[in-house]
Amino acid sequence: MVHSLTLALPDDITAALQEANTCGNLTEITDSTGSSPQYLWMHPTLGLAGWGQTWRISTSKPAQEQSPEAGSESSTQQTPELEAATAATQEIQVDPTIAHGAAAWAVLVAHSQVIDRVNRPGTGLCAFASFGFSPDTLPVLVVPEFIIGVDAHSAWMTHTALAGSETELEARLEQEIEELRRQLTVGSADSADAATSVDAADTSDTPRLALSARPMSAGGITLRDSWSNSDAFAPGFTEELHRHLDVQVVGLNDSQWEASVRNLARRLRRGQAEKVVLARAMDATFKASKKNISEGDTSKDVPRAQFEASTIAHYLAQNAQDSWIYAVDGLVGATPEMLVEISSGVVKCRVLAGTGDPAHPQELMRSEKDLREHVIAVESVTSALTYCCTDITASPSPEILPQPTLAHLASSVSALPEKGASVLKVAAALHPTAAVCGRPTTTAAEIIQQAETEGRGRYAGPVGWVDALGEGQLGLALRCGQIDSEDSGTIRVYAGAGIMPQSRPRLERAEIQAKMAPVFEALVACAQELYSEAESREGGARVDNGAVGTRAHMDKDPKEVASMFDQVAKKYDRMNDLGSLYQTRQWRRAVKSAIAPVAGMKVLDVAAGTGTSTAILAQDGAEVIGVDLSEGMIQVGRERHPNLTLLQADACDLPFGDDEFDAVTISFGIRNVQERELALAEFLRVTKPGGRLVICEFSTPTFAPLRWAYHKWLRIVMPRMAAVASSDSSAYEYLIESILEWPAQTAFGRELLAAGWQDVAYRNLTGGIVALHRATKPWTIDDAVDADVPVADAIDETASTEEPAEESDSK
């Protein structure tokens, strides 16, 4: 028999806990053993924190009753409730694992003695719940030993044990309440030096938490950052992230994932499904070791740091906006989507689908793709609710729900539950909704299983709490990470995007990155708390390369490369002419000849610099867009060529749609790209089928005496010329090194073939000092059909894909 007792907390503690819940400091309260909360649910309207474990369901098998034995598997005793749940899952499409959890919870409640002296949502016998996205994931349904709860009106503490009298339970509660009181300080706001988030004008005698105020220091990531940065996040933040953590993409890399989205969108256009949600995951791991500065010992290494769910939850709360913060068995996150809430006999859902930039919400409200995606999600909820609810109503039109990094279309759905319909039973009918799976559900789930080889675990599954009355809140586990159960120094971060027939792969990837951003901000803040700034510098933080007289390193960090070119922008063209003995003009003519731009063509000039090459390509009426990583270069180019379209962009993350350009070209820029494979994939993505790629780059002279003289020129003459003619001669040290390390002509040609280009060939200019590489984007049968091009004409079976060909220099 499980015994549960809930007592109201004194007014002074209640006031302090209400502030703690608002500030996210509920995570910092400890129990009498000094332990942080193992289970959390935080929202300005309700906060719950739990410690210990009295009862737990740890199996998804339908024929097992979860007997009230602490932390143990249940005995195999079939009950009427479990028999009914098993039969129901065979007749209707409900999640069987959640249904069995609901039945097991009903059995426990029937075998429990509950004394509730508060009678508020979250009081009495209460369990934290977390279920997997798919039924084969082991569920979590835990009754903690102690729960602290707080809402806008009151605060309480619940103690649950397998046995014991009411007097014994109350005595234990009094011990925990006294320990809680010791963690709080009572005094005026202006005298509470350790107070958190105190308004300077507040002079009331409100109790304050005597806990550390740990402000977020990483923030500032936006969806626009995700669109414009190949590393997914703002450069300054990325530097801080990699200083403390090793981050790895799980499964498909960026180009592979975008190709998967592209293929899926094509399948959707053919009617295989209306919508499919694809998720991605990234593993973040603390660096191997850090100095034990907490003990004042700077000479001894200590084991790798560990993630704590309560600490991550604290920082998520600092940056959350109208979201529910949760932590259950190492799954921690901040979800803006409520799958189902039952309170006072009313069912409520908040459905999210359709995502855009919070700075431009009007674009989201006009997006046909996002509006259709939202309608599908709402329909999936209202349809599923008919299984166990009546009087179902939904918002007549969606509203904008702003979030820190993006905005969503949101709709509210309400209903009346049928008799016996607990929050778990309703969740079993709802999950998975179209918002996290797709429509039709079975088809979408099959596609997800094929595409996501690593599985989702409990990401996108129901997470929250349930009480003895069957009421509670279950959100969807979004914006989250799962701490590794065997290595708590590693966390897997998840996010997903709804793929529709009109989806653009790059924007879907940017959406996922923006959804992951708050979690990574929290992880960086955790690392900053663990490691001092001094230790970070000792660990090798790089000097700011934005100052004049600095150069990039050969790891080709985009921030460093852009900063370096910013410094040399004004004199860059002059130095190029001098350094090449004015051969650059001949090389540009060769590029133009290979592209043959004419009116009606659309050409992308990557690494356009100050726009000199872009202007030449636009002379005959073609629409030419120039992009460059360096904002300084672009600014100079706009001054010199006001009629050109020049944009700041990274070659690894181009801000254009699929199949948009007839030709893509890059001159003397590909060797400065950090991830050539990704850049070549981006070039392929934005080029139309049958379109051309032309790359002009320094290479290896074929005549040995010329090669010897050329290297001498680079090492001796060029530095002296740069010292006289350039605004930053140190930058040319990098440029010379990058030329000398560049692969030979055939080696780079093989990289083009590996990236998916065909008809790869090159010809040497100026004896091989420069090579002009060209390739074409292959046609597929689907591309040819979509473009109304005869397949036989579009697909050349004899096209060379084996080895890059060398063409005559006189061609």
XYZ file of C-alpha atoms in Angstrom, residues 170-795:
626
model
C 4.035 14.293 8.784
C 7.166 14.050 10.950
C 9.305 13.455 7.859
C 7.632 16.355 6.091
C 8.383 18.671 8.988
C 12.079 17.732 8.739
C 12.138 18.550 5.033
C 10.214 21.797 5.564
C 12.740 22.897 8.182
C 15.590 22.143 5.780
C 13.792 24.141 3.093
C 13.408 27.063 5.477
C 17.172 27.099 6.076
C 17.680 27.631 2.360
C 15.519 30.745 2.364
C 16.225 34.181 3.745
C 13.515 36.591 4.852
C 14.186 40.315 4.466
C 13.577 43.346 2.364
C 14.642 43.368 -1.263
C 17.272 46.068 -0.752
C 18.983 44.048 2.002
C 19.039 40.696 0.211
C 22.408 40.768 -1.506
C 21.978 37.232 -2.798
C 18.454 37.782 -4.072
C 17.572 36.808 -7.606
C 15.859 39.007 -10.184
C 14.881 41.729 -7.709
C 13.300 44.915 -8.997
C 15.275 47.859 -7.593
C 12.044 49.655 -6.771
C 10.654 46.751 -4.730
C 11.076 47.426 -0.984
C 8.491 44.980 0.357
C 9.288 42.338 2.941
C 8.983 39.560 0.401
C 11.064 36.476 1.267
C 13.967 35.893 -1.111
C 15.954 32.868 -2.080
C 19.426 32.884 -0.573
C 20.669 31.027 -3.624
C 23.106 32.035 -6.339
C 21.836 34.179 -9.167
C 23.194 32.472 -12.276
C 22.350 34.687 -15.223
C 22.493 33.483 -18.787
C 25.570 34.828 -20.531
C 25.502 33.072 -23.884
C 22.214 34.292 -25.465
C 21.485 36.047 -28.695
C 20.973 33.181 -31.124
C 18.250 33.750 -33.691
C 16.771 32.010 -36.695
C 18.535 34.564 -38.898
C 21.845 33.412 -37.363
C 20.997 29.862 -38.351
C 20.291 30.965 -41.908
C 23.523 32.915 -42.261
C 26.091 30.838 -40.358
C 27.370 27.486 -41.564
C 28.121 26.480 -37.985
C 24.444 26.965 -37.119
C 25.023 29.609 -34.473
C 26.372 33.139 -34.120
C 30.205 33.109 -34.437
C 30.930 34.497 -30.971
C 28.688 31.928 -29.389
C 30.167 29.109 -31.480
C 33.651 29.949 -30.221
C 32.421 29.707 -26.629
C 30.574 26.464 -27.388
C 33.598 24.692 -28.839
C 35.844 25.958 -26.080
C 34.071 23.686 -23.598
C 32.238 21.035 -25.602
C 32.834 18.605 -28.433
C 29.779 18.685 -30.701
C 29.031 15.971 -33.260
C 26.125 15.563 -35.677
C 24.383 12.218 -35.201
C 23.614 10.348 -38.408
C 23.471 12.242 -41.705
C 25.686 15.269 -42.201
C 24.174 18.568 -43.369
C 24.368 17.907 -47.105
C 23.098 14.331 -46.733
C 20.220 15.463 -44.546
C 19.241 18.179 -46.995
C 19.324 15.622 -49.801
C 17.013 13.421 -47.711
C 14.601 16.338 -47.252
C 14.732 17.101 -50.955
C 13.856 13.517 -51.846
C 11.101 13.384 -49.227
C 9.506 16.612 -50.490
C 9.443 15.101 -53.970
C 7.699 11.998 -52.595
C 5.153 14.203 -50.844
C 4.459 16.061 -54.074
C 3.594 12.667 -55.585
C 1.042 12.079 -52.856
C 2.782 9.502 -50.652
C 1.884 11.575 -47.571
C 0.750 15.079 -46.667
C 3.437 15.820 -44.102
C 6.365 14.071 -42.407
C 8.356 15.418 -39.474
C 12.088 14.709 -39.684
C 14.290 15.112 -36.625
C 18.030 15.528 -36.183
C 20.279 15.027 -33.182
C 23.654 16.359 -32.058
C 25.846 14.951 -29.287
C 27.548 17.447 -26.988
C 30.316 16.147 -24.733
C 32.406 17.940 -22.140
C 36.089 18.143 -23.023
C 38.225 15.320 -21.651
C 39.504 17.089 -18.538
C 39.758 20.466 -16.853
C 41.851 21.927 -14.049
C 40.550 21.352 -10.552
C 40.364 25.038 -9.750
C 37.506 24.499 -7.314
C 40.080 23.072 -4.895
C 42.703 25.656 -5.769
C 44.862 23.015 -7.429
C 45.861 24.207 -10.907
C 48.304 21.371 -11.524
C 45.987 18.384 -11.283
C 43.559 17.201 -13.950
C 40.183 15.847 -12.857
C 37.661 13.608 -14.625
C 35.488 15.100 -17.335
C 32.622 17.236 -16.024
C 29.086 15.860 -15.846
C 25.783 17.377 -16.935
C 23.069 17.860 -14.319
C 19.487 18.059 -15.540
C 18.516 20.577 -12.847
C 21.320 22.964 -13.877
C 20.387 22.741 -17.557
C 16.739 23.320 -16.610
C 17.726 26.402 -14.629
C 19.370 28.015 -17.650
C 16.568 26.972 -19.984
C 14.186 28.780 -17.647
C 16.244 31.978 -17.943
C 15.594 32.109 -21.683
C 12.189 30.409 -21.866
C 9.198 32.260 -23.215
C 5.762 30.786 -22.526
C 7.205 27.277 -22.284
C 7.094 24.432 -19.793
C 10.489 23.426 -18.362
C 10.843 19.722 -17.606
C 13.390 17.183 -16.387
C 12.542 13.476 -16.089
C 15.186 10.760 -15.910
C 17.875 12.737 -17.723
C 15.503 14.129 -20.380
C 15.543 17.907 -19.963
C 14.029 20.619 -22.107
C 11.653 23.550 -22.561
C 8.555 22.784 -24.601
C 6.099 25.384 -25.933
C 3.575 22.691 -26.966
C 0.974 21.182 -24.608
C -0.202 17.806 -25.866
C -2.976 17.573 -23.289
C -3.901 19.160 -19.975
C -6.870 18.147 -17.833
C -7.817 20.550 -15.072
C -11.181 20.901 -13.313
C -12.680 18.409 -15.734
C -11.695 20.272 -18.920
C -9.296 19.054 -21.621
C -6.976 21.666 -23.148
C -4.382 21.325 -25.912
C -2.013 23.826 -27.495
C -1.128 22.812 -31.042
C 1.952 24.225 -32.745
C 2.864 23.809 -36.402
C 4.350 26.286 -38.855
C 7.560 28.099 -38.003
C 9.075 31.434 -38.994
C 11.116 34.417 -37.911
C 9.688 36.184 -34.827
C 10.872 39.503 -36.250
C 8.583 39.053 -39.273
C 5.423 37.299 -38.037
C 3.363 38.621 -40.919
C 5.368 36.391 -43.278
C 4.332 33.357 -41.253
C 0.651 34.309 -41.392
C 0.901 34.587 -45.181
C 2.826 31.356 -45.738
C 0.656 28.837 -47.588
C 3.021 26.033 -46.613
C 2.965 26.860 -42.889
C -0.777 27.485 -42.761
C -1.462 24.133 -44.419
C 0.957 22.395 -42.042
C -0.891 23.965 -39.118
C -4.312 22.872 -40.345
C -3.063 19.284 -40.629
C -1.766 19.375 -37.036
C -5.009 20.799 -35.605
C -7.138 18.294 -37.521
C -5.064 15.396 -36.165
C -5.757 16.557 -32.583
C -9.479 17.210 -32.968
C -9.951 13.889 -34.754
C -8.114 11.882 -32.066
C -10.038 13.570 -29.249
C -13.306 12.070 -30.525
C -12.137 8.744 -29.049
C -12.527 9.889 -25.442
C -13.943 13.452 -25.439
C -17.016 15.451 -26.392
C -17.773 19.122 -27.113
C -14.497 19.591 -29.018
C -13.728 23.142 -30.115
C -10.667 24.682 -31.740
C -9.502 28.244 -32.342
C -11.072 29.634 -35.532
C -7.645 30.791 -36.721
C -4.065 30.423 -35.468
C -2.153 33.018 -33.506
C 1.559 33.833 -33.462
C 3.437 32.343 -30.515
C 6.839 34.096 -30.263
C 9.810 32.141 -28.932
C 13.422 33.251 -28.279
C 14.739 32.068 -31.654
C 11.624 31.662 -33.805
C 7.850 31.974 -33.918
C 5.088 29.385 -34.316
C 1.522 29.263 -35.481
C -0.493 28.185 -32.424
C -4.085 27.067 -31.875
C -5.992 26.129 -28.726
C -8.255 23.084 -28.586
C -10.623 22.311 -25.714
C -13.001 19.448 -24.940
C -14.850 17.623 -22.167
C -13.405 14.222 -21.219
C -15.673 11.207 -21.076
C -16.019 9.474 -17.737
C -12.748 7.780 -16.731
C -10.700 9.537 -19.392
C -7.472 10.418 -17.559
C -4.773 12.677 -18.968
C -2.782 9.515 -19.775
C -5.688 7.951 -21.656
C -6.214 11.093 -23.725
C -2.483 11.286 -24.453
C -2.545 7.667 -25.667
C -5.217 8.621 -28.202
C -3.491 11.818 -29.310
C 0.103 10.622 -29.650
C 1.727 10.958 -32.095
C 0.079 14.053 -33.516
C 0.811 15.400 -36.977
C 2.864 18.139 -35.292
C 5.615 15.638 -34.401
C 4.954 12.747 -36.798
C 2.978 13.692 -39.902
C -0.114 12.572 -41.787
C -1.220 9.909 -42.409
C 0.287 8.704 -39.146
C 1.206 5.160 -40.178
C 2.888 6.219 -43.414
C 4.718 9.090 -41.757
C 5.934 6.838 -38.930
C 7.291 4.318 -41.455
C 9.174 7.045 -43.337
C 10.583 8.392 -40.056
C 11.779 4.931 -39.043
C 13.602 4.565 -42.356
C 15.112 8.056 -42.346
C 16.086 8.371 -38.673
C 18.337 5.371 -38.177
C 19.359 6.367 -34.624
C 15.819 6.609 -33.245
C 14.283 9.423 -31.195
C 14.085 7.849 -27.747
C 11.775 10.003 -25.625
C 12.183 13.090 -27.815
C 8.760 14.257 -29.144
C 6.952 11.936 -26.712
C 4.580 13.030 -23.911
C 6.281 14.408 -20.786
C 4.800 15.935 -17.629
C 2.821 14.809 -14.581
C -0.398 13.061 -13.548
C -2.271 12.968 -10.229
C -4.576 10.491 -8.512
C -7.667 12.068 -10.115
C -6.247 11.427 -13.579
C -5.692 15.133 -14.141
C -2.335 16.625 -15.076
C -0.244 18.124 -17.861
C 1.617 16.299 -20.614
C 3.591 18.442 -23.014
C 5.558 17.198 -25.997
C 9.262 16.665 -25.273
C 10.639 19.321 -27.627
C 13.665 21.672 -27.377
C 15.384 19.008 -25.323
C 18.411 16.877 -24.649
C 18.833 13.396 -23.177
C 21.775 12.954 -20.813
C 23.544 9.681 -21.538
C 22.611 7.161 -18.831
C 26.095 5.601 -18.914
C 28.132 8.766 -19.494
C 26.578 11.855 -17.927
C 29.264 13.997 -19.561
C 27.403 13.566 -22.873
C 23.972 14.839 -23.869
C 22.091 14.257 -27.123
C 20.191 17.345 -28.301
C 17.107 16.879 -30.512
C 14.931 19.028 -32.761
C 12.723 18.446 -35.779
C 10.995 20.160 -38.694
C 7.771 19.435 -40.540
C 8.485 18.531 -44.164
C 5.824 19.548 -46.670
C 5.749 19.273 -50.478
C 6.975 22.900 -50.730
C 9.780 22.510 -48.160
C 13.205 24.002 -48.887
C 15.912 21.823 -47.331
C 18.217 24.642 -46.248
C 15.433 26.461 -44.431
C 14.262 23.259 -42.731
C 17.822 22.709 -41.486
C 17.980 26.302 -40.265
C 14.703 25.798 -38.401
C 16.116 22.768 -36.582
C 19.267 24.676 -35.669
C 17.197 27.532 -34.273
C 15.173 25.067 -32.194
C 18.370 23.528 -30.812
C 19.863 26.922 -30.002
C 18.260 27.456 -26.543
C 19.502 24.054 -25.376
C 23.034 24.778 -26.552
C 22.877 28.183 -24.869
C 22.013 26.392 -21.627
C 24.851 23.877 -22.102
C 27.369 26.680 -22.611
C 26.080 28.441 -19.503
C 26.525 25.190 -17.548
C 30.112 24.938 -18.788
C 30.811 28.556 -17.897
C 29.588 27.878 -14.408
C 31.869 24.846 -14.030
C 34.997 26.300 -15.599
C 36.427 29.686 -14.752
C 37.257 32.230 -17.422
C 40.907 31.964 -16.481
C 40.903 28.236 -17.133
C 39.227 28.772 -20.493
C 42.034 31.118 -21.537
C 44.602 28.606 -20.333
C 42.872 25.984 -22.430
C 43.783 27.852 -25.602
C 41.228 30.509 -26.402
C 42.270 32.182 -29.612
C 43.217 35.858 -29.787
C 40.659 38.057 -31.488
C 41.593 38.220 -35.138
C 39.443 41.198 -35.883
C 42.314 43.615 -35.278
C 44.453 45.091 -38.037
C 47.636 43.151 -38.670
C 46.207 39.682 -38.013
C 45.932 36.693 -40.294
C 43.772 33.605 -40.503
C 45.068 30.194 -39.517
C 45.166 27.170 -41.768
C 42.117 25.634 -40.063
C 40.281 28.361 -42.031
C 37.859 29.376 -39.323
C 35.155 31.395 -41.159
C 35.226 34.191 -38.605
C 38.998 34.578 -38.964
C 38.927 34.395 -42.767
C 36.168 37.013 -42.984
C 37.983 39.291 -40.532
C 41.237 38.972 -42.464
C 39.614 39.918 -45.767
C 37.822 42.809 -44.066
C 41.244 44.302 -43.348
C 42.579 44.035 -46.904
C 39.372 44.877 -48.793
C 40.231 48.384 -50.010
C 43.569 47.435 -51.595
C 42.747 43.812 -52.444
C 42.200 44.228 -56.211
C 45.353 46.337 -56.594
C 47.449 43.746 -54.779
C 46.028 40.933 -56.909
C 46.955 42.740 -60.120
C 50.486 43.423 -58.920
C 51.051 39.952 -57.459
C 49.913 38.209 -60.653
C 51.686 40.643 -62.991
C 48.209 41.573 -64.244
C 47.366 37.974 -65.265
C 44.155 38.203 -63.193
C 42.465 39.994 -66.070
C 43.201 37.122 -68.443
C 41.969 34.596 -65.882
C 38.682 36.453 -65.413
C 38.127 36.446 -69.190
C 38.670 32.675 -69.195
C 36.052 32.238 -66.474
C 33.548 34.326 -68.404
C 34.204 32.326 -71.547
C 33.607 29.031 -69.723
C 30.284 30.294 -68.325
C 29.192 32.173 -71.464
C 26.661 34.341 -69.602
C 23.868 35.848 -71.719
C 20.588 37.602 -71.073
C 18.130 35.255 -69.402
C 20.768 33.347 -67.453
C 21.044 33.510 -63.678
C 24.603 33.236 -62.352
C 25.956 33.018 -58.810
C 29.446 34.427 -58.246
C 30.758 33.027 -54.936
C 33.708 34.673 -53.154
C 32.970 37.694 -55.305
C 35.117 39.971 -53.150
C 34.666 43.576 -54.218
C 32.500 42.601 -57.203
C 35.137 42.933 -59.924
C 34.408 39.475 -61.344
C 30.655 39.920 -60.838
C 30.651 43.085 -62.951
C 32.442 41.327 -65.820
C 29.964 38.428 -65.800
C 27.009 40.855 -65.871
C 28.235 42.807 -68.933
C 26.146 40.823 -71.457
C 22.802 41.025 -69.651
C 22.863 37.960 -67.384
C 21.406 38.271 -63.881
C 24.472 37.870 -61.650
C 24.475 37.771 -57.838
C 27.756 38.075 -55.997
C 28.284 36.721 -52.468
C 31.270 36.861 -50.151
C 32.019 35.850 -46.570
C 33.657 39.215 -45.831
C 31.282 42.070 -45.072
C 34.203 44.465 -45.613
C 34.686 43.206 -49.164
C 30.961 43.491 -49.871
C 30.847 47.078 -48.586
C 33.723 48.118 -50.851
C 32.043 46.327 -53.762
C 28.750 48.124 -53.213
C 30.545 51.474 -53.242
C 32.325 50.671 -56.512
C 29.430 48.856 -58.221
C 26.150 50.293 -56.888
C 24.105 48.538 -59.594
C 25.261 45.026 -58.642
C 23.561 42.664 -56.208
C 26.221 41.819 -53.632
C 25.380 39.839 -50.478
C 27.294 38.648 -47.417
C 27.031 34.842 -47.246
C 29.020 31.701 -46.467
C 29.779 29.306 -49.328
C 28.852 26.443 -46.990
C 25.366 27.815 -46.312
C 24.062 29.755 -49.296
C 20.837 31.749 -48.768
C 19.186 30.520 -51.978
C 16.667 27.894 -52.972
C 17.292 24.590 -54.727
C 17.920 24.542 -58.503
C 18.009 28.356 -58.719
C 21.060 29.163 -60.897
C 22.101 28.283 -64.433
C 25.739 28.548 -63.413
C 27.787 28.876 -60.237
C 31.358 30.116 -60.193
C 34.037 30.829 -57.635
C 37.447 32.326 -58.396
C 40.380 32.101 -55.986
C 38.023 31.475 -53.067
C 37.416 27.742 -52.746
C 40.780 27.195 -51.037
C 39.676 29.547 -48.217
C 36.582 27.464 -47.393
C 36.800 25.449 -44.191
C 34.544 22.602 -45.380
C 35.085 22.143 -49.120
C 32.854 19.070 -49.277
C 29.945 21.021 -47.820
C 30.543 23.996 -50.143
C 30.612 21.767 -53.238
C 27.342 20.193 -52.069
C 25.827 23.668 -51.653
C 26.937 24.640 -55.170
C 25.292 21.461 -56.458
C 22.089 22.199 -54.547
C 21.538 25.711 -55.910
C 22.481 24.803 -59.514
C 19.767 23.773 -61.951
C 19.996 20.247 -63.415
C 22.321 20.479 -66.398
C 23.757 23.741 -65.046
C 27.472 24.578 -64.955
C 30.074 24.945 -62.232
C 33.247 26.884 -63.045
C 36.042 27.130 -60.480
C 39.194 29.132 -61.064
C 41.941 28.492 -58.525
C 45.702 28.559 -58.103
C 47.166 25.149 -58.840
C 50.372 23.245 -59.619
C 52.495 24.265 -62.634
C 53.167 21.266 -64.873
C 56.657 22.365 -66.041
C 59.225 21.704 -63.292
C 61.401 24.844 -63.844
C 58.260 27.012 -63.849
C 57.064 25.296 -60.683
C 60.414 26.054 -58.959
C 60.354 29.709 -60.056
C 56.696 30.086 -59.066
C 57.317 28.839 -55.523
C 60.272 31.220 -55.169
C 58.056 34.056 -56.305
C 55.441 33.178 -53.706
C 57.887 32.808 -50.822
C 60.243 35.737 -51.537
C 58.771 38.330 -53.887
C 55.097 38.279 -52.862
C 55.700 39.074 -49.149
C 57.820 42.100 -50.086
C 55.212 43.367 -52.532
C 52.477 42.881 -49.892
C 54.487 44.886 -47.362
C 54.501 47.830 -49.761
C 51.108 47.587 -51.469
C 48.768 45.924 -48.971
C 46.984 47.302 -45.933
C 47.761 44.075 -44.055
C 50.808 42.182 -45.272
C 50.398 39.449 -42.629
C 47.214 38.327 -44.357
C 49.234 37.424 -47.437
C 51.281 34.992 -45.368
C 48.092 32.969 -45.014
C 47.221 33.363 -48.711
C 50.631 32.067 -49.757
C 50.403 29.092 -47.422
C 46.911 28.276 -48.690
C 48.157 28.282 -52.296
C 51.079 25.984 -51.510
C 48.891 23.423 -49.705
C 46.184 23.325 -52.398
C 45.737 19.914 -54.131
C 46.871 19.364 -57.701
C 44.472 19.547 -60.616
C 43.379 15.900 -60.803
C 43.106 15.565 -57.018
C 40.666 18.457 -56.811
C 38.790 17.074 -59.810
C 38.191 13.871 -57.861
C 36.685 15.947 -55.053
C 34.206 17.387 -57.564
C 33.252 13.897 -58.726
C 32.825 12.727 -55.137
C 30.513 15.685 -54.484
C 28.142 14.493 -57.213
C 29.201 16.595 -60.210
C 29.686 15.042 -63.633
C 31.597 15.905 -66.822
C 34.442 17.090 -64.600
C 37.360 18.572 -66.507
C 40.077 21.192 -66.129
C 42.472 23.183 -68.233
C 45.656 24.888 -67.183
C 46.125 28.628 -67.477
C 49.578 30.252 -67.410
C 51.335 26.897 -67.399
C 49.278 25.487 -64.529
C 49.820 28.344 -62.078
C 46.026 28.559 -62.307
C 43.577 25.801 -63.267
C 40.072 26.320 -64.612
C 37.834 23.490 -63.389
C 34.396 22.913 -64.841
C 31.572 20.445 -64.204
C 27.835 20.041 -64.745
C 25.002 19.043 -62.437
C 23.580 15.688 -63.484
C 19.981 15.264 -64.521
C 17.756 12.751 -62.789
C 14.703 11.233 -64.391
C 12.504 13.159 -61.948
C 14.287 16.432 -62.782
C 13.845 15.828 -66.483
C 10.147 15.041 -66.113
C 9.567 18.101 -63.915
C 11.357 20.326 -66.452
C 9.568 18.728 -69.407
C 12.905 17.723 -70.929
C 13.200 14.439 -72.892
C 14.922 11.979 -70.577
C 17.185 10.693 -73.348
C 18.404 14.228 -74.027
C 18.833 15.131 -70.373
C 20.709 12.049 -69.169
